[in-house]
């Protein structure tokens, strides 16, 4: 049996751990041939692939990013894209695909399954916003990176008695902001799920200054001021209809400075949250996902995604996995508000 594997969408730590698990179990247990497709869905469309052997994955467990490369290619937005994938799989004698990605990558996987191509999905996103799984790998590492950055920023903020606004990733879901803000002891946490009042933020900031401490504000890139709109880096949309967000941190820092008269600075963590070595938790979760994805392929159970429920790895339909985003519920945000100001 020949099985293809690809990584799509934004990169994150832990992708290589999945690839390693698929290759190790696929070859050593199932006696498969494993083929890696480069650059997400672009690989099967163009036939850009490489064989993956045991030596290819020997040293990649701790490596961030993905040895296969990634892209935001959508074959359903390309003329003849799905037919090109069919032709590639037939030409290279690929019996099934394992697609590692988030909402967009797995949305394509679901449609391909509906169109008769055997695909098994593995959930990846630093945003932790796939509703069918308790956690996605990449999230834990992103939170650790953001938390360490907040810890470092706190010391310089206190030294200069200034407010620091830390902008983290999170387009529609504020899980990174919530978890890193709580872990880093932030005084304000702003998430996309709840439009915020600038007046209230300023009140919390001034309360912190009154107690002779420097306020730390953590804001997700998709957070919205009441009555405001998303701040865009670019209005250009990608193949899945997404625009590039960014700038809310700088805008908020300027508002705080103007309203309080206190020095305020913004720090955008950006892609530092995606890079580097995965945490132990993400390495283990990614490895378990990869092993169980191999089992799903071996069982011929296509159109599913492996998911974490409690401590167990289960299979859920791709339709369920991509049905809706998992966002921060009001009660979770209310818990965090105890520490604001």
PDB file of C-alpha atoms in Angstrom, residues 194-307:
ATOM      1  CA  UNK A 194     -16.248  39.683  23.158  1.00  0.00           C
ATOM      2  CA  UNK A 195     -16.058  43.259  21.793  1.00  0.00           C
ATOM      3  CA  UNK A 196     -14.287  45.432  24.335  1.00  0.00           C
ATOM      4  CA  UNK A 197     -14.868  48.905  25.709  1.00  0.00           C
ATOM      5  CA  UNK A 198     -11.809  51.119  25.419  1.00  0.00           C
ATOM      6  CA  UNK A 199     -13.091  53.118  28.387  1.00  0.00           C
ATOM      7  CA  UNK A 200     -13.158  49.950  30.496  1.00  0.00           C
ATOM      8  CA  UNK A 201      -9.663  48.967  29.373  1.00  0.00           C
ATOM      9  CA  UNK A 202      -8.372  52.426  30.311  1.00  0.00           C
ATOM     10  CA  UNK A 203     -10.042  52.118  33.711  1.00  0.00           C
ATOM     11  CA  UNK A 204      -8.285  48.807  34.348  1.00  0.00           C
ATOM     12  CA  UNK A 205      -4.971  50.292  33.188  1.00  0.00           C
ATOM     13  CA  UNK A 206      -5.282  53.339  35.456  1.00  0.00           C
ATOM     14  CA  UNK A 207      -6.183  51.082  38.396  1.00  0.00           C
ATOM     15  CA  UNK A 208      -2.927  49.227  37.846  1.00  0.00           C
ATOM     16  CA  UNK A 209      -0.903  52.434  37.615  1.00  0.00           C
ATOM     17  CA  UNK A 210      -2.505  53.727  40.819  1.00  0.00           C
ATOM     18  CA  UNK A 211      -1.075  50.738  42.652  1.00  0.00           C
ATOM     19  CA  UNK A 212       2.365  51.566  41.216  1.00  0.00           C
ATOM     20  CA  UNK A 213       2.469  48.591  38.859  1.00  0.00           C
ATOM     21  CA  UNK A 214       2.849  48.493  35.094  1.00  0.00           C
ATOM     22  CA  UNK A 215      -0.190  47.077  33.286  1.00  0.00           C
ATOM     23  CA  UNK A 216       0.101  44.213  30.795  1.00  0.00           C
ATOM     24  CA  UNK A 217      -2.670  43.915  28.210  1.00  0.00           C
ATOM     25  CA  UNK A 218      -2.906  40.784  26.035  1.00  0.00           C
ATOM     26  CA  UNK A 219      -5.022  41.200  22.911  1.00  0.00           C
ATOM     27  CA  UNK A 220      -5.852  38.683  20.179  1.00  0.00           C
ATOM     28  CA  UNK A 221      -5.305  39.973  16.643  1.00  0.00           C
ATOM     29  CA  UNK A 222      -9.024  39.580  15.897  1.00  0.00           C
ATOM     30  CA  UNK A 223     -10.295  41.445  18.968  1.00  0.00           C
ATOM     31  CA  UNK A 224     -12.764  44.250  18.263  1.00  0.00           C
ATOM     32  CA  UNK A 225     -13.472  47.517  20.079  1.00  0.00           C
ATOM     33  CA  UNK A 226     -17.172  48.098  20.602  1.00  0.00           C
ATOM     34  CA  UNK A 227     -18.615  49.551  17.410  1.00  0.00           C
ATOM     35  CA  UNK A 228     -15.291  49.059  15.609  1.00  0.00           C
ATOM     36  CA  UNK A 229     -14.040  46.827  12.824  1.00  0.00           C
ATOM     37  CA  UNK A 230     -11.155  44.404  12.408  1.00  0.00           C
ATOM     38  CA  UNK A 231      -7.808  46.017  11.719  1.00  0.00           C
ATOM     39  CA  UNK A 232      -6.276  44.628   8.553  1.00  0.00           C
ATOM     40  CA  UNK A 233      -2.674  44.343   7.457  1.00  0.00           C
ATOM     41  CA  UNK A 234      -3.995  43.737   3.960  1.00  0.00           C
ATOM     42  CA  UNK A 235      -7.429  43.576   2.369  1.00  0.00           C
ATOM     43  CA  UNK A 236      -6.236  40.900  -0.033  1.00  0.00           C
ATOM     44  CA  UNK A 237      -7.862  37.518   0.581  1.00  0.00           C
ATOM     45  CA  UNK A 238      -6.179  34.123   0.396  1.00  0.00           C
ATOM     46  CA  UNK A 239      -7.615  31.046  -1.341  1.00  0.00           C
ATOM     47  CA  UNK A 240      -9.901  30.392   1.622  1.00  0.00           C
ATOM     48  CA  UNK A 241     -11.249  33.931   1.833  1.00  0.00           C
ATOM     49  CA  UNK A 242      -9.128  35.116   4.787  1.00  0.00           C
ATOM     50  CA  UNK A 243      -7.634  38.590   5.066  1.00  0.00           C
ATOM     51  CA  UNK A 244      -4.492  39.351   7.058  1.00  0.00           C
ATOM     52  CA  UNK A 245      -5.312  40.825  10.441  1.00  0.00           C
ATOM     53  CA  UNK A 246      -2.980  42.914  12.539  1.00  0.00           C
ATOM     54  CA  UNK A 247      -2.578  46.293  14.157  1.00  0.00           C
ATOM     55  CA  UNK A 248      -5.038  46.143  17.043  1.00  0.00           C
ATOM     56  CA  UNK A 249      -2.166  46.114  19.548  1.00  0.00           C
ATOM     57  CA  UNK A 250      -0.592  49.304  18.199  1.00  0.00           C
ATOM     58  CA  UNK A 251      -3.972  51.019  17.906  1.00  0.00           C
ATOM     59  CA  UNK A 252      -4.868  50.152  21.506  1.00  0.00           C
ATOM     60  CA  UNK A 253      -1.476  51.222  22.848  1.00  0.00           C
ATOM     61  CA  UNK A 254      -1.919  54.619  21.180  1.00  0.00           C
ATOM     62  CA  UNK A 255      -5.424  54.947  22.666  1.00  0.00           C
ATOM     63  CA  UNK A 256      -4.160  54.120  26.151  1.00  0.00           C
ATOM     64  CA  UNK A 257      -1.340  56.658  25.877  1.00  0.00           C
ATOM     65  CA  UNK A 258      -3.666  59.373  24.618  1.00  0.00           C
ATOM     66  CA  UNK A 259      -6.278  58.811  27.326  1.00  0.00           C
ATOM     67  CA  UNK A 260      -3.997  58.251  30.331  1.00  0.00           C
ATOM     68  CA  UNK A 261      -0.977  60.373  29.518  1.00  0.00           C
ATOM     69  CA  UNK A 262       1.173  57.355  30.369  1.00  0.00           C
ATOM     70  CA  UNK A 263       3.767  55.850  28.070  1.00  0.00           C
ATOM     71  CA  UNK A 264       2.367  52.801  26.291  1.00  0.00           C
ATOM     72  CA  UNK A 265       4.034  50.401  23.883  1.00  0.00           C
ATOM     73  CA  UNK A 266       2.812  47.529  21.689  1.00  0.00           C
ATOM     74  CA  UNK A 267       4.595  44.262  20.966  1.00  0.00           C
ATOM     75  CA  UNK A 268       3.329  41.985  18.190  1.00  0.00           C
ATOM     76  CA  UNK A 269       4.470  38.398  18.763  1.00  0.00           C
ATOM     77  CA  UNK A 270       3.340  37.318  15.299  1.00  0.00           C
ATOM     78  CA  UNK A 271       5.014  34.259  13.817  1.00  0.00           C
ATOM     79  CA  UNK A 272       7.283  33.673  16.797  1.00  0.00           C
ATOM     80  CA  UNK A 273       4.253  31.781  18.147  1.00  0.00           C
ATOM     81  CA  UNK A 274       4.428  29.359  15.219  1.00  0.00           C
ATOM     82  CA  UNK A 275       8.146  28.632  15.270  1.00  0.00           C
ATOM     83  CA  UNK A 276      10.652  26.669  17.256  1.00  0.00           C
ATOM     84  CA  UNK A 277      10.753  23.387  19.115  1.00  0.00           C
ATOM     85  CA  UNK A 278       7.405  21.852  20.158  1.00  0.00           C
ATOM     86  CA  UNK A 279       6.696  21.313  23.833  1.00  0.00           C
ATOM     87  CA  UNK A 280       6.684  17.782  25.234  1.00  0.00           C
ATOM     88  CA  UNK A 281       2.870  17.871  25.326  1.00  0.00           C
ATOM     89  CA  UNK A 282       2.632  18.756  21.636  1.00  0.00           C
ATOM     90  CA  UNK A 283       5.214  16.122  20.676  1.00  0.00           C
ATOM     91  CA  UNK A 284       3.251  13.405  22.450  1.00  0.00           C
ATOM     92  CA  UNK A 285      -0.153  14.552  21.156  1.00  0.00           C
ATOM     93  CA  UNK A 286       1.118  14.880  17.583  1.00  0.00           C
ATOM     94  CA  UNK A 287       2.719  11.441  17.772  1.00  0.00           C
ATOM     95  CA  UNK A 288      -0.494   9.855  19.060  1.00  0.00           C
ATOM     96  CA  UNK A 289      -2.490  11.561  16.301  1.00  0.00           C
ATOM     97  CA  UNK A 290      -0.090  10.229  13.657  1.00  0.00           C
ATOM     98  CA  UNK A 291      -0.214   6.664  14.970  1.00  0.00           C
ATOM     99  CA  UNK A 292      -4.001   6.665  15.102  1.00  0.00           C
ATOM    100  CA  UNK A 293      -4.290   8.198  11.629  1.00  0.00           C
ATOM    101  CA  UNK A 294      -2.323   5.212  10.311  1.00  0.00           C
ATOM    102  CA  UNK A 295      -4.795   2.879  12.016  1.00  0.00           C
ATOM    103  CA  UNK A 296      -7.729   4.684  10.386  1.00  0.00           C
ATOM    104  CA  UNK A 297      -6.153   4.283   6.953  1.00  0.00           C
ATOM    105  CA  UNK A 298      -5.412   0.621   7.629  1.00  0.00           C
ATOM    106  CA  UNK A 299      -9.067   0.132   8.557  1.00  0.00           C
ATOM    107  CA  UNK A 300     -10.226   1.891   5.391  1.00  0.00           C
ATOM    108  CA  UNK A 301     -12.052   4.374   7.615  1.00  0.00           C
ATOM    109  CA  UNK A 302     -11.843   7.447   5.397  1.00  0.00           C
ATOM    110  CA  UNK A 303     -13.571  10.772   5.832  1.00  0.00           C
ATOM    111  CA  UNK A 304     -12.607  10.923   9.511  1.00  0.00           C
ATOM    112  CA  UNK A 305     -10.308  13.021  11.659  1.00  0.00           C
ATOM    113  CA  UNK A 306      -8.466  11.703  14.691  1.00  0.00           C
ATOM    114  CA  UNK A 307      -9.346  13.747  17.778  1.00  0.00           C
TER     115      UNK A 307
END
